[in-house]
mmCIF file of C-alpha atoms in Angstrom:
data_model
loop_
_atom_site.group_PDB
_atom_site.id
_atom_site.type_symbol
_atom_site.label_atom_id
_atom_site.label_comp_id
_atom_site.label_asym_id
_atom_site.label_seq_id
_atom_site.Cartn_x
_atom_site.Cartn_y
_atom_site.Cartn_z
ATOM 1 C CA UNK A 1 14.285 -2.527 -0.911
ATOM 2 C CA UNK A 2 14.576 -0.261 1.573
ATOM 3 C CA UNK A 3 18.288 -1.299 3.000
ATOM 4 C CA UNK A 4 18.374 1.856 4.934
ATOM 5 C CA UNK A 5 15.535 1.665 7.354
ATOM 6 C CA UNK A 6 16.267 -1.777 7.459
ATOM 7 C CA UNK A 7 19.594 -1.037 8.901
ATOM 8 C CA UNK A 8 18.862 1.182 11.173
ATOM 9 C CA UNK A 9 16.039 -0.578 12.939
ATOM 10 C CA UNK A 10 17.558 -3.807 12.884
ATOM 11 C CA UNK A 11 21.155 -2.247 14.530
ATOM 12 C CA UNK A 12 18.651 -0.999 17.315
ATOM 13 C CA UNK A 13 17.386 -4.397 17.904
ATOM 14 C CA UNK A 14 20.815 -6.323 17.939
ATOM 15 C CA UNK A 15 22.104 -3.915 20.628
ATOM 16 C CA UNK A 16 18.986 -4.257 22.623
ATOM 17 C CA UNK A 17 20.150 -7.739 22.436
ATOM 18 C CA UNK A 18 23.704 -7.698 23.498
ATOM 19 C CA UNK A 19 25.173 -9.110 26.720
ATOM 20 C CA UNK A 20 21.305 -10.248 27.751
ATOM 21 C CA UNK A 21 21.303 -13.205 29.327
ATOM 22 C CA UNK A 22 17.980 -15.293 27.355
ATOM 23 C CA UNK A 23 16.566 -13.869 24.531
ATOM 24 C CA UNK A 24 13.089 -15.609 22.908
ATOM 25 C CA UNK A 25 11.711 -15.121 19.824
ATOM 26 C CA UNK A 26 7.665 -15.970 19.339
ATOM 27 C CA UNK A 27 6.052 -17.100 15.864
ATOM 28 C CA UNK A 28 2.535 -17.256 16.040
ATOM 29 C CA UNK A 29 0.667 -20.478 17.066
ATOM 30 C CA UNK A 30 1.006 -23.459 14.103
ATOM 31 C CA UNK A 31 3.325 -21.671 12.354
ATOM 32 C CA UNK A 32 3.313 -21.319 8.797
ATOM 33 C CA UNK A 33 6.784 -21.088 6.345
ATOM 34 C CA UNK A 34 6.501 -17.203 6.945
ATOM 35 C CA UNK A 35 6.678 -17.389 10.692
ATOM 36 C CA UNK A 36 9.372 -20.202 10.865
ATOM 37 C CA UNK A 37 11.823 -18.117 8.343
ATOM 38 C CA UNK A 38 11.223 -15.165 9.993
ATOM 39 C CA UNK A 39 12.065 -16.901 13.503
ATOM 40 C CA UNK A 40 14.615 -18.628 11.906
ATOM 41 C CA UNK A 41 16.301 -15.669 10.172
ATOM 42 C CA UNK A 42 16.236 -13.427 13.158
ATOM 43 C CA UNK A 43 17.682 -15.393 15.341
ATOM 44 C CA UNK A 44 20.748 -15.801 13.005
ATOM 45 C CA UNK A 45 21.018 -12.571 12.962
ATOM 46 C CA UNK A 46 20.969 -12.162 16.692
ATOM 47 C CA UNK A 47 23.703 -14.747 16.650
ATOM 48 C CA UNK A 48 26.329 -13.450 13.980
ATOM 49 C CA UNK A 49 26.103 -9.734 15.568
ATOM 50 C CA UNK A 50 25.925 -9.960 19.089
ATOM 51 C CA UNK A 51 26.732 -13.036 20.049
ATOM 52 C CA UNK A 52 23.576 -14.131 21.279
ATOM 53 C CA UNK A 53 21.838 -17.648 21.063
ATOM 54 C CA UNK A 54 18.024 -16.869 21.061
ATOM 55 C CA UNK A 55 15.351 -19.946 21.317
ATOM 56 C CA UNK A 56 12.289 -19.780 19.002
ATOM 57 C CA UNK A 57 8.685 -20.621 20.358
ATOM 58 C CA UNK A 58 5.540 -21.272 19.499
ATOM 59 C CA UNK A 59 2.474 -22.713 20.370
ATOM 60 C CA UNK A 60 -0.098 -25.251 18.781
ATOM 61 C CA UNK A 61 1.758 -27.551 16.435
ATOM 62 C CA UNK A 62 3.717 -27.344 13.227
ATOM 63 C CA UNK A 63 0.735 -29.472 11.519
ATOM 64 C CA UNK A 64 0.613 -29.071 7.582
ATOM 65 C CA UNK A 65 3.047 -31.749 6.530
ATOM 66 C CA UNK A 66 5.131 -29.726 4.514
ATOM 67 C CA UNK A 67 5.724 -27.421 7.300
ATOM 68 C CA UNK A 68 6.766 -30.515 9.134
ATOM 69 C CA UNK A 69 9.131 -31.261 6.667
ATOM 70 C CA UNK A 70 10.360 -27.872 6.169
ATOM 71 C CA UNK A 71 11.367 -28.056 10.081
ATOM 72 C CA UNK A 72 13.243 -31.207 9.487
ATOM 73 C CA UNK A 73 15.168 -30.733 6.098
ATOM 74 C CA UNK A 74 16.002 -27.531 7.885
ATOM 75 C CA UNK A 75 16.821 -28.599 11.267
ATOM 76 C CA UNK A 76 14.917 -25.220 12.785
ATOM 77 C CA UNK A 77 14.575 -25.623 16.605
ATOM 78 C CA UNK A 78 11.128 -24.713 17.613
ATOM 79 C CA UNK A 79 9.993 -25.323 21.506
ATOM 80 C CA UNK A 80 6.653 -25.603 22.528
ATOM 81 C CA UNK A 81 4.933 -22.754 24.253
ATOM 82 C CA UNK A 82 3.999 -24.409 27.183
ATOM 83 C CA UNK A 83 7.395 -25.460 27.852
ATOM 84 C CA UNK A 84 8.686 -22.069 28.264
ATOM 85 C CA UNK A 85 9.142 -20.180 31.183
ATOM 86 C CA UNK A 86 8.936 -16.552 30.139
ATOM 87 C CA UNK A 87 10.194 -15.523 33.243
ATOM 88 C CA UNK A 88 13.262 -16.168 32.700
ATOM 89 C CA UNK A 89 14.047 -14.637 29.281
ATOM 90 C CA UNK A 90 15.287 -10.757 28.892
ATOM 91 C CA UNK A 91 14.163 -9.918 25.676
ATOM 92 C CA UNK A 92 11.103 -11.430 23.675
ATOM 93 C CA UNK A 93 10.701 -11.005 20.249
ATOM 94 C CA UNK A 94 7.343 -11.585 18.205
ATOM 95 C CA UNK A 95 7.468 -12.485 14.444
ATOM 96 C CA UNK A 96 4.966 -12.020 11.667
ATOM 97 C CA UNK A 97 2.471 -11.394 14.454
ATOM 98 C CA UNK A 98 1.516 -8.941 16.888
ATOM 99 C CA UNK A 99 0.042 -9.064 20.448
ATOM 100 C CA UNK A 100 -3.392 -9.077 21.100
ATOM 101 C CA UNK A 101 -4.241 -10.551 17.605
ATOM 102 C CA UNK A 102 -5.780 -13.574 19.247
ATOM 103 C CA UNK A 103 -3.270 -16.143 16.841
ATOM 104 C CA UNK A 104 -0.569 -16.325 19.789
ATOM 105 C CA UNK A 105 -0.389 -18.748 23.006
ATOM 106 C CA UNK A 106 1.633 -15.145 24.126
ATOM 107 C CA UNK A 107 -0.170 -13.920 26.823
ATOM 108 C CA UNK A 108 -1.600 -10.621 25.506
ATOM 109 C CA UNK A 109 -0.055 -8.837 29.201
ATOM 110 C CA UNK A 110 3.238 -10.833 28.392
ATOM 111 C CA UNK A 111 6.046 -7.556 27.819
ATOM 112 C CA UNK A 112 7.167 -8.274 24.500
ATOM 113 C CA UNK A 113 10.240 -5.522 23.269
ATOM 114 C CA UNK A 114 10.399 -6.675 19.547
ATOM 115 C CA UNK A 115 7.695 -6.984 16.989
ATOM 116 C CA UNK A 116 8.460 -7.539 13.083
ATOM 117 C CA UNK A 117 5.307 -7.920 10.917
ATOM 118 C CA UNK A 118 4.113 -7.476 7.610
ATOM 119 C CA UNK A 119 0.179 -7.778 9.151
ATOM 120 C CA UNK A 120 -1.605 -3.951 9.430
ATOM 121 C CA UNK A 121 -0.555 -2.771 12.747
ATOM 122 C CA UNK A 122 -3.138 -2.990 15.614
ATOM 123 C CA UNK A 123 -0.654 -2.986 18.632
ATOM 124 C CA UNK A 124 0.033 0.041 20.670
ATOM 125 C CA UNK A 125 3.557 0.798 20.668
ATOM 126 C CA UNK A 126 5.228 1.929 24.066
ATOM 127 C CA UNK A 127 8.117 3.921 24.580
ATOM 128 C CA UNK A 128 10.727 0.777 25.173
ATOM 129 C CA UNK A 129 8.899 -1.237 22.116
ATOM 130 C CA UNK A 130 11.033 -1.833 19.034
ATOM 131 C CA UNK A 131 8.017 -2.599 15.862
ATOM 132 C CA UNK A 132 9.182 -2.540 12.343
ATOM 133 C CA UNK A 133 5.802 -3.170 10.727
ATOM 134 C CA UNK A 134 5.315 -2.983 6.774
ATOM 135 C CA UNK A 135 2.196 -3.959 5.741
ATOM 136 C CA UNK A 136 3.485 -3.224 2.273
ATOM 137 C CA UNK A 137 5.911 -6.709 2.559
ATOM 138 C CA UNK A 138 3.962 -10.038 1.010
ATOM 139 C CA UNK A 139 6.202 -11.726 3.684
ATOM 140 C CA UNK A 140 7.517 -11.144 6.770
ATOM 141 C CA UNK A 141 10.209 -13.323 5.656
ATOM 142 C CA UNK A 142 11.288 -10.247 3.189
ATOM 143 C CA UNK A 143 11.719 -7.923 5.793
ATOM 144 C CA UNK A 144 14.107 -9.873 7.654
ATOM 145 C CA UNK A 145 15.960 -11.089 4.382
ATOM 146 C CA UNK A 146 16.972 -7.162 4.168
ATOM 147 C CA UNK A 147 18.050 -7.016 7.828
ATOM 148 C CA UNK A 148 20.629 -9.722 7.048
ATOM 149 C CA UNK A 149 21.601 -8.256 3.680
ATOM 150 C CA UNK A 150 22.142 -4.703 5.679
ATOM 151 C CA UNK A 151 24.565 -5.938 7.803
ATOM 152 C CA UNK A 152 26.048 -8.238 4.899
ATOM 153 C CA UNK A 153 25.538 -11.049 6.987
ATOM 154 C CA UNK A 154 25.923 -14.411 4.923
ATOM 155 C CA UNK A 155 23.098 -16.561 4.722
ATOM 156 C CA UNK A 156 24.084 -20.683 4.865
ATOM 157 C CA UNK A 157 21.839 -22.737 2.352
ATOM 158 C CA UNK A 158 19.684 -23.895 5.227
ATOM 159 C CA UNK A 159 18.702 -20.328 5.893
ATOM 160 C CA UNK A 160 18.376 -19.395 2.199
ATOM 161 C CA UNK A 161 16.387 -22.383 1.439
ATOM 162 C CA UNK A 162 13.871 -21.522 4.499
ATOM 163 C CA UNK A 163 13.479 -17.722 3.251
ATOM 164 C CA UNK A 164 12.888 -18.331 -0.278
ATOM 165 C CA UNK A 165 10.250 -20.869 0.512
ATOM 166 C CA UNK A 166 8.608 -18.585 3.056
ATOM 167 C CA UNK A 167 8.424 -15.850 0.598
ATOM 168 C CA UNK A 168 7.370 -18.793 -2.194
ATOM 169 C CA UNK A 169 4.668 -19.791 0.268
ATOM 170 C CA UNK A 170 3.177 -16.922 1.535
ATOM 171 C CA UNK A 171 2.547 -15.368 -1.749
ATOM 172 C CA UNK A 172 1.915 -18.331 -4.062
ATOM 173 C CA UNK A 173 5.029 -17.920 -6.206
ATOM 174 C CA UNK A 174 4.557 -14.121 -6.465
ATOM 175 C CA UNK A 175 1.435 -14.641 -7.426
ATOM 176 C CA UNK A 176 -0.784 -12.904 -4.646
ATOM 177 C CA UNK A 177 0.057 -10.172 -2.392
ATOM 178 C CA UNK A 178 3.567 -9.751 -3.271
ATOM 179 C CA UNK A 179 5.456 -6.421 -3.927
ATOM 180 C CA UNK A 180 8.947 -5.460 -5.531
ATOM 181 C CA UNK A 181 10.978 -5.974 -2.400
ATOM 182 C CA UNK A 182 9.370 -9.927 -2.018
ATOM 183 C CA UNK A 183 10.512 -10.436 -5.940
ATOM 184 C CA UNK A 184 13.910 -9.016 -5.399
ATOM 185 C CA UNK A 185 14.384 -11.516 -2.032
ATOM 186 C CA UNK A 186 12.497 -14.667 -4.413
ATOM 187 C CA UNK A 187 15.024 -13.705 -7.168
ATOM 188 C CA UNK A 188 18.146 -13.996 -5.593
ATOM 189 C CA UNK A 189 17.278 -16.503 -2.513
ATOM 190 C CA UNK A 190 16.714 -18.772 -5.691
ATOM 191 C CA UNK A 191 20.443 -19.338 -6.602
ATOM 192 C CA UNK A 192 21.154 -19.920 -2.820
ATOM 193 C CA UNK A 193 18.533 -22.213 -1.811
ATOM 194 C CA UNK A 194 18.506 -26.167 -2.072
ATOM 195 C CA UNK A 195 16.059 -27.409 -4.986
ATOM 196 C CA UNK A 196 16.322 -31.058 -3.719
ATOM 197 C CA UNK A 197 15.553 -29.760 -0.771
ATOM 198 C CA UNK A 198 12.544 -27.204 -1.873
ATOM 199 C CA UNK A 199 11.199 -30.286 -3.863
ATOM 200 C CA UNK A 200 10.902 -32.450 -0.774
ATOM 201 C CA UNK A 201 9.214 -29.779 1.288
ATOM 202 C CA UNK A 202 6.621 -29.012 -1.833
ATOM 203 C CA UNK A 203 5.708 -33.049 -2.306
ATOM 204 C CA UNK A 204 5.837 -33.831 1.067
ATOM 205 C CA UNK A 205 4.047 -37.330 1.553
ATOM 206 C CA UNK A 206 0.845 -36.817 3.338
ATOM 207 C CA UNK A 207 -1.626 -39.352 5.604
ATOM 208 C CA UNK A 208 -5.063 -41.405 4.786
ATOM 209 C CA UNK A 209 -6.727 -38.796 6.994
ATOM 210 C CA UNK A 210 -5.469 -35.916 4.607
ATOM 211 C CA UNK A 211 -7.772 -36.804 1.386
ATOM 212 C CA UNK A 212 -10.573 -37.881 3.998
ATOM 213 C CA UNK A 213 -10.424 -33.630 4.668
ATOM 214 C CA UNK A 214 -10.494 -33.562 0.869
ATOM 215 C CA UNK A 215 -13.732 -35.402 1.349
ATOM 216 C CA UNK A 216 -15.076 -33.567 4.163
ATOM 217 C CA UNK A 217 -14.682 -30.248 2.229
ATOM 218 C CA UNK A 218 -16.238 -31.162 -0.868
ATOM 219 C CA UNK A 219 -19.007 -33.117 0.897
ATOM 220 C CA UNK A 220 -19.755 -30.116 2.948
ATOM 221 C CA UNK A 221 -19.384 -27.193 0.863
ATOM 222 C CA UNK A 222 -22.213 -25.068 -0.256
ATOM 223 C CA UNK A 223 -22.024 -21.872 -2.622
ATOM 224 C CA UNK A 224 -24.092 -19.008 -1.919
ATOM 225 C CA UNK A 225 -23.528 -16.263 -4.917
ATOM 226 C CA UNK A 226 -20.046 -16.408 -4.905
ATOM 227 C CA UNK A 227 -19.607 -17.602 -1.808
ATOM 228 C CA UNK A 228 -17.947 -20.802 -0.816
ATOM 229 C CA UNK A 229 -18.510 -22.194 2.726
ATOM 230 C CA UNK A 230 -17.400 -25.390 3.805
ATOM 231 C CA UNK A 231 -16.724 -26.980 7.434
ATOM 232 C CA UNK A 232 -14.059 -30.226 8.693
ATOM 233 C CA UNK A 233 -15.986 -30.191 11.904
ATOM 234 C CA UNK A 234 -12.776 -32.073 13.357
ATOM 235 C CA UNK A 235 -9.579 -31.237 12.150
ATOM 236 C CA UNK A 236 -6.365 -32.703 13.729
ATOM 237 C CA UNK A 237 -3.897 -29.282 13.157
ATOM 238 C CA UNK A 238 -5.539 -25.810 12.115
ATOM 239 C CA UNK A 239 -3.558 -25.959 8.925
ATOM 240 C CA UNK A 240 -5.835 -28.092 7.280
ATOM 241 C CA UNK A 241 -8.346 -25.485 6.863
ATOM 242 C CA UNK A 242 -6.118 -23.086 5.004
ATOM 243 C CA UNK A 243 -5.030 -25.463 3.100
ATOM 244 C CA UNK A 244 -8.474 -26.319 2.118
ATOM 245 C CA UNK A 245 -9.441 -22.956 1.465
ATOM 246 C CA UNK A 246 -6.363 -22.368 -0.896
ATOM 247 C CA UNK A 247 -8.009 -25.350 -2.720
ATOM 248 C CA UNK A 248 -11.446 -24.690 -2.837
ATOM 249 C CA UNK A 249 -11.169 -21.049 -4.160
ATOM 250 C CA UNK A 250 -9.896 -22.491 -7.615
ATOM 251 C CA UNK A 251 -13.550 -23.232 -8.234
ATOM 252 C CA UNK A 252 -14.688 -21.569 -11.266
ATOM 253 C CA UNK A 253 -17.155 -18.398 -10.496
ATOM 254 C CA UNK A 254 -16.210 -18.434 -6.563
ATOM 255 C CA UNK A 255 -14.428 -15.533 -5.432
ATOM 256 C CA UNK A 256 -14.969 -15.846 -1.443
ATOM 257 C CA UNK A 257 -13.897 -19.014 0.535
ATOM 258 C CA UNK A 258 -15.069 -19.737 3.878
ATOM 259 C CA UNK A 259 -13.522 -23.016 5.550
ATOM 260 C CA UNK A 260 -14.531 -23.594 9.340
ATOM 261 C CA UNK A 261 -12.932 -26.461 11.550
ATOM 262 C CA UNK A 262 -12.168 -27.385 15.271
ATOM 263 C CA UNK A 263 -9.350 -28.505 16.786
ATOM 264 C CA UNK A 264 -8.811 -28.810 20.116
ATOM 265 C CA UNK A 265 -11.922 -27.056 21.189
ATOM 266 C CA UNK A 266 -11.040 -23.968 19.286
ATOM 267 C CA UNK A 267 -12.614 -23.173 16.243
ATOM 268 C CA UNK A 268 -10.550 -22.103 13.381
ATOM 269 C CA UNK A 269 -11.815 -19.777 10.348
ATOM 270 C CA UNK A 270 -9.399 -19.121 6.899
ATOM 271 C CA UNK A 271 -11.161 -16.849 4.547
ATOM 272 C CA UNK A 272 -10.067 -16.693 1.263
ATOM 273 C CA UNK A 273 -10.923 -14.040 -1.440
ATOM 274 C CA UNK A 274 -9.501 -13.374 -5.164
ATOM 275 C CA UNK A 275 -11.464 -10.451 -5.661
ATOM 276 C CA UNK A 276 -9.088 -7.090 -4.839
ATOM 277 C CA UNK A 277 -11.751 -4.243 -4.101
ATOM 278 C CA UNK A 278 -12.282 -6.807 -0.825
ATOM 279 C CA UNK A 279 -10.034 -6.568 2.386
ATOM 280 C CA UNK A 280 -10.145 -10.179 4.046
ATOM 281 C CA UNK A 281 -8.859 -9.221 7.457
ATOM 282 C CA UNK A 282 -11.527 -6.461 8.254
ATOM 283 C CA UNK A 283 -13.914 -8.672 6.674
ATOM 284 C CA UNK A 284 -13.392 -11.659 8.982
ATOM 285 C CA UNK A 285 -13.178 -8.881 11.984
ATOM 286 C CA UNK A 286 -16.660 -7.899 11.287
ATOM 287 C CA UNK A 287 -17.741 -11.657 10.855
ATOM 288 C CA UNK A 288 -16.156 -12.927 14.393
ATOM 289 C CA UNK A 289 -16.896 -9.587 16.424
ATOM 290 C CA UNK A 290 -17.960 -10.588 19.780
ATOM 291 C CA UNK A 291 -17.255 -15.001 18.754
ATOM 292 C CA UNK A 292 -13.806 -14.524 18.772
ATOM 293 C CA UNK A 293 -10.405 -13.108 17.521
ATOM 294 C CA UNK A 294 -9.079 -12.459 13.866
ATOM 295 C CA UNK A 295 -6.827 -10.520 11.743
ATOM 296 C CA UNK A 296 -5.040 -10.865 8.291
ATOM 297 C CA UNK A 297 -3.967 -9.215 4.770
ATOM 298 C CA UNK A 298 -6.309 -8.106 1.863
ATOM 299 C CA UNK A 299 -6.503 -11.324 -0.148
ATOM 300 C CA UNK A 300 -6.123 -14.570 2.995
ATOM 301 C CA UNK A 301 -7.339 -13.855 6.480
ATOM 302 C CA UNK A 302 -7.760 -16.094 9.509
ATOM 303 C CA UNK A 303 -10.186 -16.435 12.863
ATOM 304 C CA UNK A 304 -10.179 -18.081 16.485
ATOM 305 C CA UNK A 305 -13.034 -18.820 18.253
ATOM 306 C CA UNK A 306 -12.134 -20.309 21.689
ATOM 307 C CA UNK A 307 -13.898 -22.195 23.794
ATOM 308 C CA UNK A 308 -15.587 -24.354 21.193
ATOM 309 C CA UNK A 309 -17.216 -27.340 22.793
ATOM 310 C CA UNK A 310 -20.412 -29.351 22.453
ATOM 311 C CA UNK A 311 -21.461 -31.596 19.032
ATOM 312 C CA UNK A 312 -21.715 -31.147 15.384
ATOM 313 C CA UNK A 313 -24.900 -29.269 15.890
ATOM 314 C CA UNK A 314 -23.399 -26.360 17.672
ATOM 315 C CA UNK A 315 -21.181 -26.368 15.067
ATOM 316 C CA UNK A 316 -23.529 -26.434 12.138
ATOM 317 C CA UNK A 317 -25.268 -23.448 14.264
ATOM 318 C CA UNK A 318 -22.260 -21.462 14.109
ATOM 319 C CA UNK A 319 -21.725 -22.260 10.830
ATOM 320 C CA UNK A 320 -25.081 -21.000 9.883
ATOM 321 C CA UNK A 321 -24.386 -17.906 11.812
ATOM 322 C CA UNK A 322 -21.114 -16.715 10.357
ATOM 323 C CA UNK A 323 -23.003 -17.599 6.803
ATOM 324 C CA UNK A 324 -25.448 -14.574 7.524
ATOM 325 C CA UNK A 325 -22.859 -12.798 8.448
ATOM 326 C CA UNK A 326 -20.594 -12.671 5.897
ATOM 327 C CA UNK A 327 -23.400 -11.987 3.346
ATOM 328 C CA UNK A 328 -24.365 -9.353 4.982
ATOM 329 C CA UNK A 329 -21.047 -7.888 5.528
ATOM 330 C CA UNK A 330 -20.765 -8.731 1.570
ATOM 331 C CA UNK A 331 -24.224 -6.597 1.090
ATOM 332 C CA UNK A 332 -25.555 -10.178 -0.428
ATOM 333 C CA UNK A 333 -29.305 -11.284 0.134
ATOM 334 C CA UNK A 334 -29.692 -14.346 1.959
ATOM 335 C CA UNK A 335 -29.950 -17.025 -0.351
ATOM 336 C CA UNK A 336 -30.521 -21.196 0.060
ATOM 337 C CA UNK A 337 -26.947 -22.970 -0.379
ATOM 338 C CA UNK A 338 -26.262 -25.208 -3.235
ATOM 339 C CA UNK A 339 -24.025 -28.074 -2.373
ATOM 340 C CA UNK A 340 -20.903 -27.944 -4.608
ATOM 341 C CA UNK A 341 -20.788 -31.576 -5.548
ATOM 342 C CA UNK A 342 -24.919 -31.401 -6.450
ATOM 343 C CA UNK A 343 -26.390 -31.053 -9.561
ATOM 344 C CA UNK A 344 -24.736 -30.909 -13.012
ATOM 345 C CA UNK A 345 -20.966 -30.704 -12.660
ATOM 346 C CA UNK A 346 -20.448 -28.645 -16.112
ATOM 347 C CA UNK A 347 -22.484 -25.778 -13.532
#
């Protein structure tokens, strides 16, 4: 861990801070475990050093259920976008996101003075911008996990339990994307956190509609080398794609998931890979160019494209579109699909 760069940054940021009258802190929309601990963390942090109660935002929803829960075990405080008035606040933070990514409600002219991310940079930093961005952190949650241990600041079980789930989350039990500072922060947010808790987030109970998605995905999937494509059509939060994708890319002799979905008329892409000589976010760049907005890591990446109106056809089009694209950004030939649940099953 790198303590020391950790301190100093993070002593800049809780004196820009100080004796400000409103301070907000921004995860990206439908924030995942990452965002929320990050939120969460910083604006403890904010509150043991300077004295200063900060209010965490987002937009969309908090939709995957164990996210949900995850708010609720934990009691963090998030408040919609649209009922902020961003006017009135002094300082504005931004958490494992940056402007202009196209994955924040933030408007992308909206001053923000504090950005901590773990996402490869693509914001241009002014003069009066604080950014500690390490694209070398599996979780943003990490980064801010050393801000509080740099100031010895102690972390309450709620707190703990939120970090070392983030950090659990976001890199599949240290199994994707992680590196030596996100084992050291898993390690000993362990022994702090609440496994009752942690156990009630991980098997949260879930609705009908969730294993009608199942449904959806498997109906709808079609393999094209190793490509996996499926689409929800309708989805009723944006998590439920990702969450697909995570599943779908256990199938045997698939190393590239594509899941498509919309939700209130904005089409959301995940894109899963498990094959490291790829780079997921530039690849979903290249695949969105002039649809939309998109960004991510090397492994998971995600896309917007917004307006999406009109029936399932337009949305089979698009489908059908991003398909060509993504094998050609692959260097694939353009093959015929073959639906995942045709055909002999020991294939």
């Amino acid at each position: 861990m790198d303590l020391q760069r950790s301190l100093e940054i993070s002593e800049r940021m809780i004196e820009k801070v100080r004796g400000k009258r409103n301070v907000l802190i921004v995860a990206h929309d439908n924030p995942d475990p990452d965002a929320l601990a990050a939120a969460y963390a910083l604006s403890h942090l904010f509150l043991v050093k300077a004295g200063q109660n900060a209010v965490i935002a987002s937009g969309g929803i908090v939709g995957r259920r164990e996210n949900r829960t995850m708010v609720e075990k934990l009691e963090i405080n998030v408040v919609p976008m649209n009922k902020i008035d961003r006017c009135q606040y002094d300082v504005v933070c931004m958490v494992d996101s940056q402007p202009g990514t196209g994955n924040s409600t933030l408007p992308d002219d909206c001053r923000v003075d504090i950005i901590v991310d773990h996402h490869p940079q693509r914001v241009e930093v002014a003069d009066n911008m604080l950014v500690d961005i390490r694209n070398d952190y599996g979780a943003c949650a990490t980064i801010l996990y050393e801000y509080l241990l740099a100031h010895d600041v102690y972390l309450g079980t709620r707190l703990a339990t939120a970090m070392f789930y983030a950090i659990r989350s976001e890199t599949q039990d240290l199994g994707r994307e992680w590196f030596p500072p996100d084992r050291k922060a898993y390690q000993e947010l362990l022994s702090l956190s609440n496994n009752r808790i942690l156990f009630d987030i991980a098997h949260a109970k879930v609705p009908r509609n969730y294993f009608l998605n199942f449904n959806r995905a498997l109906e709808s999937a079609r393999i094209f080398h190793d490509v996996l494509v499926f689409n929800l059509f309708e989805v009723d939060h944006p998590d439920m794609v990702a969450e697909m994708a995570d599943f779908l890319l256990r199938m045997e002799g698939v190393g590239v998931v594509l899941g498509m979905g919309c939700c209130d008329q904005e089409e959301v892409l995940s894109l899963r890979l498990d094959r490291e000589e790829l780079f997921a976010g530039k690849i979903i760049r290249t695949v969105v160019e002039g649809l939309g907005s998109a960004g991510g890591h090397g492994m998971i990446a995600g896309g917007q494209i917004r307006p999406m109106t009109g029936n399932r056809a337009v949305q089979k089009e698009l489908e059908n579109t991003l398909i060509k694209r993504l094998l050609k950004e692959l260097d694939y030939e353009p093959v015929k699909g073959r639906r995942l649940l045709a055909g002999d099953c020991n294939n």
